[in-house]
mmCIF file of N, CA and C in Angstrom:
data_model
loop_
_atom_site.group_PDB
_atom_site.id
_atom_site.type_symbol
_atom_site.label_atom_id
_atom_site.label_comp_id
_atom_site.label_asym_id
_atom_site.label_seq_id
_atom_site.Cartn_x
_atom_site.Cartn_y
_atom_site.Cartn_z
ATOM 1 N N MET A 1 33.239 306.004 185.884
ATOM 2 C CA MET A 1 32.559 304.903 185.199
ATOM 3 C C MET A 1 31.132 305.360 184.879
ATOM 4 N N LYS A 2 30.766 305.225 183.620
ATOM 5 C CA LYS A 2 29.439 305.654 183.181
ATOM 6 C C LYS A 2 28.553 304.436 182.929
ATOM 7 N N ALA A 3 27.291 304.573 183.299
ATOM 8 C CA ALA A 3 26.339 303.475 183.134
ATOM 9 C C ALA A 3 26.241 303.059 181.668
ATOM 10 N N GLU A 4 26.256 304.011 180.755
ATOM 11 C CA GLU A 4 26.109 303.690 179.341
ATOM 12 C C GLU A 4 27.255 302.797 178.860
ATOM 13 N N GLU A 5 28.475 303.101 179.308
ATOM 14 C CA GLU A 5 29.637 302.288 178.921
ATOM 15 C C GLU A 5 29.529 300.878 179.500
ATOM 16 N N LEU A 6 29.112 300.806 180.754
ATOM 17 C CA LEU A 6 28.934 299.512 181.405
ATOM 18 C C LEU A 6 27.863 298.693 180.691
ATOM 19 N N PHE A 7 26.727 299.306 180.423
ATOM 20 C CA PHE A 7 25.635 298.584 179.768
ATOM 21 C C PHE A 7 26.057 298.086 178.388
ATOM 22 N N ALA A 8 26.874 298.870 177.682
ATOM 23 C CA ALA A 8 27.361 298.440 176.365
ATOM 24 C C ALA A 8 28.199 297.171 176.491
ATOM 25 N N LEU A 9 29.013 297.075 177.543
ATOM 26 C CA LEU A 9 29.808 295.862 177.752
ATOM 27 C C LEU A 9 28.926 294.675 178.121
ATOM 28 N N VAL A 10 27.962 294.901 178.989
ATOM 29 C CA VAL A 10 27.076 293.812 179.429
ATOM 30 C C VAL A 10 26.308 293.246 178.235
ATOM 31 N N LYS A 11 25.952 294.084 177.289
ATOM 32 C CA LYS A 11 25.246 293.615 176.092
ATOM 33 C C LYS A 11 26.093 292.662 175.262
ATOM 34 N N LYS A 12 27.412 292.690 175.435
ATOM 35 C CA LYS A 12 28.314 291.811 174.681
ATOM 36 C C LYS A 12 28.394 290.398 175.255
ATOM 37 N N ILE A 13 27.910 290.189 176.469
ATOM 38 C CA ILE A 13 27.988 288.870 177.102
ATOM 39 C C ILE A 13 26.970 287.964 176.412
ATOM 40 N N PRO A 14 27.421 286.908 175.750
ATOM 41 C CA PRO A 14 26.482 286.051 175.025
ATOM 42 C C PRO A 14 25.667 285.151 175.966
ATOM 43 N N ALA A 15 24.535 284.734 175.479
ATOM 44 C CA ALA A 15 23.720 283.773 176.223
ATOM 45 C C ALA A 15 24.566 282.535 176.509
ATOM 46 N N GLY A 16 24.410 281.988 177.706
ATOM 47 C CA GLY A 16 25.164 280.807 178.095
ATOM 48 C C GLY A 16 26.504 281.114 178.728
ATOM 49 N N LYS A 17 26.826 282.403 178.830
ATOM 50 C CA LYS A 17 28.079 282.846 179.429
ATOM 51 C C LYS A 17 27.791 283.804 180.573
ATOM 52 N N VAL A 18 28.764 283.956 181.460
ATOM 53 C CA VAL A 18 28.673 284.937 182.542
ATOM 54 C C VAL A 18 30.004 285.661 182.652
ATOM 55 N N THR A 19 29.951 286.809 183.286
ATOM 56 C CA THR A 19 31.170 287.506 183.678
ATOM 57 C C THR A 19 30.981 287.978 185.104
ATOM 58 N N THR A 20 32.009 288.599 185.647
ATOM 59 C CA THR A 20 31.945 289.042 187.038
ATOM 60 C C THR A 20 31.939 290.565 187.118
ATOM 61 N N TYR A 21 31.526 291.054 188.274
ATOM 62 C CA TYR A 21 31.545 292.487 188.526
ATOM 63 C C TYR A 21 32.969 293.017 188.373
ATOM 64 N N GLY A 22 33.939 292.267 188.878
ATOM 65 C CA GLY A 22 35.330 292.677 188.796
ATOM 66 C C GLY A 22 35.861 292.711 187.375
ATOM 67 N N ALA A 23 35.493 291.724 186.565
ATOM 68 C CA ALA A 23 35.943 291.699 185.173
ATOM 69 C C ALA A 23 35.403 292.906 184.414
ATOM 70 N N LEU A 24 34.171 293.267 184.681
ATOM 71 C CA LEU A 24 33.599 294.451 184.038
ATOM 72 C C LEU A 24 34.313 295.720 184.497
ATOM 73 N N ALA A 25 34.596 295.809 185.789
ATOM 74 C CA ALA A 25 35.301 296.979 186.314
ATOM 75 C C ALA A 25 36.679 297.111 185.661
ATOM 76 N N ARG A 26 37.397 295.995 185.553
ATOM 77 C CA ARG A 26 38.709 296.021 184.909
ATOM 78 C C ARG A 26 38.604 296.439 183.442
ATOM 79 N N ALA A 27 37.600 295.923 182.750
ATOM 80 C CA ALA A 27 37.410 296.272 181.340
ATOM 81 C C ALA A 27 37.124 297.756 181.153
ATOM 82 N N LEU A 28 36.571 298.366 182.185
ATOM 83 C CA LEU A 28 36.265 299.802 182.128
ATOM 84 C C LEU A 28 37.386 300.654 182.699
ATOM 85 N N GLY A 29 38.517 300.018 183.027
ATOM 86 C CA GLY A 29 39.666 300.761 183.525
ATOM 87 C C GLY A 29 39.602 301.124 184.988
ATOM 88 N N SER A 30 38.760 300.433 185.746
ATOM 89 C CA SER A 30 38.606 300.693 187.176
ATOM 90 C C SER A 30 38.715 299.376 187.942
ATOM 91 N N PRO A 31 39.949 298.847 188.080
ATOM 92 C CA PRO A 31 40.117 297.503 188.644
ATOM 93 C C PRO A 31 39.556 297.316 190.051
ATOM 94 N N ARG A 32 39.338 298.382 190.772
ATOM 95 C CA ARG A 32 38.772 298.268 192.117
ATOM 96 C C ARG A 32 37.307 298.727 192.156
ATOM 97 N N GLY A 33 36.665 298.751 190.995
ATOM 98 C CA GLY A 33 35.319 299.299 190.889
ATOM 99 C C GLY A 33 34.184 298.293 190.833
ATOM 100 N N ALA A 34 34.395 297.083 191.345
ATOM 101 C CA ALA A 34 33.352 296.056 191.264
ATOM 102 C C ALA A 34 32.054 296.485 191.960
ATOM 103 N N ARG A 35 32.167 297.141 193.092
ATOM 104 C CA ARG A 35 30.947 297.581 193.798
ATOM 105 C C ARG A 35 30.205 298.645 193.005
ATOM 106 N N GLN A 36 30.950 299.517 192.375
ATOM 107 C CA GLN A 36 30.307 300.533 191.550
ATOM 108 C C GLN A 36 29.577 299.887 190.376
ATOM 109 N N VAL A 37 30.180 298.867 189.792
ATOM 110 C CA VAL A 37 29.512 298.115 188.722
ATOM 111 C C VAL A 37 28.186 297.574 189.241
ATOM 112 N N GLY A 38 28.200 296.980 190.426
ATOM 113 C CA GLY A 38 26.975 296.444 191.013
ATOM 114 C C GLY A 38 25.909 297.504 191.219
ATOM 115 N N ARG A 39 26.316 298.657 191.714
ATOM 116 C CA ARG A 39 25.350 299.748 191.925
ATOM 117 C C ARG A 39 24.741 300.209 190.603
ATOM 118 N N LEU A 40 25.583 300.357 189.594
ATOM 119 C CA LEU A 40 25.066 300.790 188.294
ATOM 120 C C LEU A 40 24.136 299.743 187.683
ATOM 121 N N LEU A 41 24.501 298.469 187.789
ATOM 122 C CA LEU A 41 23.637 297.422 187.243
ATOM 123 C C LEU A 41 22.307 297.347 187.974
ATOM 124 N N HIS A 42 22.317 297.669 189.255
ATOM 125 C CA HIS A 42 21.064 297.667 190.013
ATOM 126 C C HIS A 42 20.086 298.695 189.439
ATOM 127 N N GLY A 43 20.599 299.718 188.786
ATOM 128 C CA GLY A 43 19.742 300.728 188.173
ATOM 129 C C GLY A 43 19.298 300.389 186.764
ATOM 130 N N ASN A 44 19.677 299.217 186.269
ATOM 131 C CA ASN A 44 19.284 298.797 184.920
ATOM 132 C C ASN A 44 17.767 298.637 184.845
ATOM 133 N N ARG A 45 17.155 299.409 183.993
ATOM 134 C CA ARG A 45 15.687 299.359 183.844
ATOM 135 C C ARG A 45 15.249 298.509 182.659
ATOM 136 N N SER A 46 16.210 297.932 181.927
ATOM 137 C CA SER A 46 15.889 297.133 180.748
ATOM 138 C C SER A 46 16.645 295.806 180.778
ATOM 139 N N PRO A 47 16.302 294.898 181.706
ATOM 140 C CA PRO A 47 17.069 293.659 181.846
ATOM 141 C C PRO A 47 17.009 292.732 180.630
ATOM 142 N N VAL A 48 16.051 292.905 179.764
ATOM 143 C CA VAL A 48 16.002 292.090 178.559
ATOM 144 C C VAL A 48 17.017 292.615 177.548
ATOM 145 N N VAL A 49 17.162 293.932 177.476
ATOM 146 C CA VAL A 49 18.091 294.576 176.551
ATOM 147 C C VAL A 49 19.519 294.527 177.093
ATOM 148 N N VAL A 50 19.676 294.802 178.377
ATOM 149 C CA VAL A 50 20.978 294.785 179.051
ATOM 150 C C VAL A 50 20.950 293.585 180.002
ATOM 151 N N PRO A 51 21.477 292.439 179.570
ATOM 152 C CA PRO A 51 21.308 291.185 180.318
ATOM 153 C C PRO A 51 22.180 291.087 181.575
ATOM 154 N N CYS A 52 21.869 291.923 182.557
ATOM 155 C CA CYS A 52 22.682 291.955 183.770
ATOM 156 C C CYS A 52 22.568 290.671 184.584
ATOM 157 N N HIS A 53 21.628 289.800 184.257
ATOM 158 C CA HIS A 53 21.551 288.517 184.947
ATOM 159 C C HIS A 53 22.779 287.662 184.659
ATOM 160 N N ARG A 54 23.549 288.027 183.628
ATOM 161 C CA ARG A 54 24.757 287.290 183.257
ATOM 162 C C ARG A 54 25.993 287.759 184.027
ATOM 163 N N VAL A 55 25.801 288.645 185.002
ATOM 164 C CA VAL A 55 26.901 289.135 185.830
ATOM 165 C C VAL A 55 26.762 288.515 187.218
ATOM 166 N N VAL A 56 27.825 287.856 187.663
ATOM 167 C CA VAL A 56 27.816 287.157 188.946
ATOM 168 C C VAL A 56 29.040 287.565 189.760
ATOM 169 N N PHE A 57 29.055 287.161 191.014
ATOM 170 C CA PHE A 57 30.217 287.391 191.859
ATOM 171 C C PHE A 57 31.348 286.451 191.430
ATOM 172 N N ALA A 58 32.573 286.792 191.779
ATOM 173 C CA ALA A 58 33.750 286.026 191.361
ATOM 174 C C ALA A 58 33.678 284.559 191.776
ATOM 175 N N ASP A 59 33.013 284.277 192.880
ATOM 176 C CA ASP A 59 32.901 282.884 193.339
ATOM 177 C C ASP A 59 31.703 282.152 192.746
ATOM 178 N N GLY A 60 30.992 282.802 191.828
ATOM 179 C CA GLY A 60 29.833 282.191 191.191
ATOM 180 C C GLY A 60 28.513 282.456 191.888
ATOM 181 N N SER A 61 28.562 283.175 193.001
ATOM 182 C CA SER A 61 27.328 283.510 193.716
ATOM 183 C C SER A 61 26.468 284.432 192.871
ATOM 184 N N LEU A 62 25.174 284.358 193.107
ATOM 185 C CA LEU A 62 24.216 285.177 192.373
ATOM 186 C C LEU A 62 23.856 286.427 193.162
ATOM 187 N N SER A 63 23.248 287.374 192.471
ATOM 188 C CA SER A 63 22.811 288.613 193.082
ATOM 189 C C SER A 63 21.686 288.355 194.083
ATOM 190 N N GLN A 64 21.493 289.322 194.943
ATOM 191 C CA GLN A 64 20.377 289.228 195.876
ATOM 192 C C GLN A 64 19.067 289.261 195.099
ATOM 193 N N ALA A 65 18.057 288.623 195.623
ATOM 194 C CA ALA A 65 16.787 288.439 194.916
ATOM 195 C C ALA A 65 16.150 289.734 194.447
ATOM 196 N N PHE A 66 16.259 290.812 195.195
ATOM 197 C CA PHE A 66 15.544 292.034 194.815
ATOM 198 C C PHE A 66 15.999 292.588 193.475
ATOM 199 N N ALA A 67 17.202 292.289 193.063
ATOM 200 C CA ALA A 67 17.722 292.842 191.821
ATOM 201 C C ALA A 67 16.998 292.300 190.593
ATOM 202 N N PHE A 68 16.353 291.154 190.697
ATOM 203 C CA PHE A 68 15.705 290.539 189.543
ATOM 204 C C PHE A 68 14.223 290.282 189.764
ATOM 205 N N GLY A 69 13.677 290.744 190.866
ATOM 206 C CA GLY A 69 12.259 290.653 191.066
ATOM 207 C C GLY A 69 11.768 289.422 191.798
ATOM 208 N N GLY A 70 12.644 288.643 192.382
ATOM 209 C CA GLY A 70 12.187 287.502 193.161
ATOM 210 C C GLY A 70 13.262 286.454 193.349
ATOM 211 N N ASP A 71 13.024 285.587 194.294
ATOM 212 C CA ASP A 71 13.962 284.506 194.574
ATOM 213 C C ASP A 71 14.149 283.631 193.341
ATOM 214 N N ASN A 72 15.380 283.310 193.058
ATOM 215 C CA ASN A 72 15.767 282.364 192.009
ATOM 216 C C ASN A 72 15.522 282.830 190.579
ATOM 217 N N VAL A 73 15.107 284.077 190.358
ATOM 218 C CA VAL A 73 14.854 284.542 188.997
ATOM 219 C C VAL A 73 16.146 284.553 188.192
ATOM 220 N N GLN A 74 17.232 285.082 188.776
ATOM 221 C CA GLN A 74 18.501 285.113 188.057
ATOM 222 C C GLN A 74 18.940 283.700 187.695
ATOM 223 N N ARG A 75 18.826 282.769 188.630
ATOM 224 C CA ARG A 75 19.219 281.390 188.349
ATOM 225 C C ARG A 75 18.358 280.789 187.237
ATOM 226 N N GLU A 76 17.059 281.027 187.291
ATOM 227 C CA GLU A 76 16.162 280.500 186.254
ATOM 228 C C GLU A 76 16.562 280.998 184.877
ATOM 229 N N TRP A 77 16.855 282.300 184.772
ATOM 230 C CA TRP A 77 17.236 282.868 183.480
ATOM 231 C C TRP A 77 18.538 282.253 182.991
ATOM 232 N N LEU A 78 19.521 282.107 183.890
ATOM 233 C CA LEU A 78 20.810 281.533 183.507
ATOM 234 C C LEU A 78 20.666 280.062 183.111
ATOM 235 N N GLU A 79 19.879 279.309 183.858
ATOM 236 C CA GLU A 79 19.679 277.893 183.524
ATOM 237 C C GLU A 79 19.006 277.741 182.160
ATOM 238 N N LYS A 80 18.065 278.623 181.826
ATOM 239 C CA LYS A 80 17.414 278.575 180.512
ATOM 240 C C LYS A 80 18.418 278.792 179.390
ATOM 241 N N GLU A 81 19.485 279.526 179.687
ATOM 242 C CA GLU A 81 20.531 279.782 178.695
ATOM 243 C C GLU A 81 21.602 278.695 178.691
ATOM 244 N N GLY A 82 21.492 277.722 179.596
ATOM 245 C CA GLY A 82 22.456 276.630 179.630
ATOM 246 C C GLY A 82 23.670 276.865 180.505
ATOM 247 N N VAL A 83 23.633 277.862 181.358
ATOM 248 C CA VAL A 83 24.756 278.136 182.257
ATOM 249 C C VAL A 83 24.815 277.028 183.313
ATOM 250 N N PRO A 84 25.984 276.395 183.474
ATOM 251 C CA PRO A 84 26.100 275.299 184.445
ATOM 252 C C PRO A 84 26.249 275.805 185.884
ATOM 253 N N PHE A 85 25.669 275.054 186.786
ATOM 254 C CA PHE A 85 25.756 275.363 188.210
ATOM 255 C C PHE A 85 26.414 274.210 188.942
ATOM 256 N N SER A 86 27.063 274.554 190.033
ATOM 257 C CA SER A 86 27.588 273.574 190.978
ATOM 258 C C SER A 86 26.990 273.956 192.321
ATOM 259 N N GLY A 87 25.990 273.211 192.738
ATOM 260 C CA GLY A 87 25.259 273.596 193.943
ATOM 261 C C GLY A 87 24.472 274.860 193.677
ATOM 262 N N ASP A 88 24.682 275.869 194.528
ATOM 263 C CA ASP A 88 23.927 277.113 194.362
ATOM 264 C C ASP A 88 24.738 278.204 193.664
ATOM 265 N N LYS A 89 25.884 277.824 193.068
ATOM 266 C CA LYS A 89 26.738 278.808 192.404
ATOM 267 C C LYS A 89 26.967 278.431 190.944
ATOM 268 N N VAL A 90 27.163 279.462 190.130
ATOM 269 C CA VAL A 90 27.517 279.253 188.731
ATOM 270 C C VAL A 90 28.913 278.636 188.676
ATOM 271 N N ASP A 91 29.107 277.685 187.783
ATOM 272 C CA ASP A 91 30.434 277.138 187.527
ATOM 273 C C ASP A 91 31.134 278.116 186.581
ATOM 274 N N VAL A 92 31.694 279.162 187.167
ATOM 275 C CA VAL A 92 32.277 280.254 186.389
ATOM 276 C C VAL A 92 33.377 279.753 185.459
ATOM 277 N N SER A 93 34.155 278.781 185.902
ATOM 278 C CA SER A 93 35.257 278.297 185.068
ATOM 279 C C SER A 93 34.759 277.668 183.765
ATOM 280 N N ALA A 94 33.520 277.216 183.748
ATOM 281 C CA ALA A 94 32.973 276.556 182.561
ATOM 282 C C ALA A 94 32.325 277.528 181.571
ATOM 283 N N CYS A 95 32.044 278.761 182.013
ATOM 284 C CA CYS A 95 31.284 279.653 181.130
ATOM 285 C C CYS A 95 31.681 281.117 181.262
ATOM 286 N N PHE A 96 32.911 281.378 181.694
ATOM 287 C CA PHE A 96 33.365 282.752 181.905
ATOM 288 C C PHE A 96 33.586 283.479 180.580
ATOM 289 N N PHE A 97 33.133 284.722 180.512
ATOM 290 C CA PHE A 97 33.294 285.565 179.325
ATOM 291 C C PHE A 97 34.009 286.852 179.726
ATOM 292 N N ALA A 98 35.049 287.202 179.002
ATOM 293 C CA ALA A 98 35.751 288.458 179.266
ATOM 294 C C ALA A 98 36.269 289.093 177.984
ATOM 295 N N ASP A 99 35.770 288.683 176.838
ATOM 296 C CA ASP A 99 36.221 289.222 175.563
ATOM 297 C C ASP A 99 35.370 290.427 175.186
ATOM 298 N N PHE A 100 35.727 291.560 175.769
ATOM 299 C CA PHE A 100 34.953 292.776 175.544
ATOM 300 C C PHE A 100 35.530 293.617 174.404
ATOM 301 N N GLY A 101 36.211 292.971 173.488
ATOM 302 C CA GLY A 101 36.737 293.672 172.326
ATOM 303 C C GLY A 101 37.994 294.454 172.592
ATOM 304 N N GLY A 102 38.849 293.937 173.473
ATOM 305 C CA GLY A 102 40.120 294.591 173.717
ATOM 306 C C GLY A 102 40.103 295.679 174.745
ATOM 307 N N GLU A 103 38.966 295.880 175.421
ATOM 308 C CA GLU A 103 38.908 296.934 176.432
ATOM 309 C C GLU A 103 39.639 296.567 177.703
ATOM 310 N N GLU A 104 39.941 295.266 177.910
ATOM 311 C CA GLU A 104 40.621 294.866 179.134
ATOM 312 C C GLU A 104 42.089 295.170 179.055
#
């Protein structure tokens, strides 16, 4: 799995939508590669260009604070885009995106 390929997929996630680490791994042909996706996204140096804040855990949980520079930053960015939450988790069923152009 290459970071460039992953970042290209993440760029396809529209504002107001989220996907999961696992969905990205599957789209890249590595169905058990969710952790690797997380490691590669942690190295993203251009979060405005590669919107990794739109990637969440399968249960809607958000990334640890250090990945976005502070507590609640990921949630703030998602809420600004209109992503719905249920408690402290994204309502993934309401805004899930997996249309990566046939790569799945």
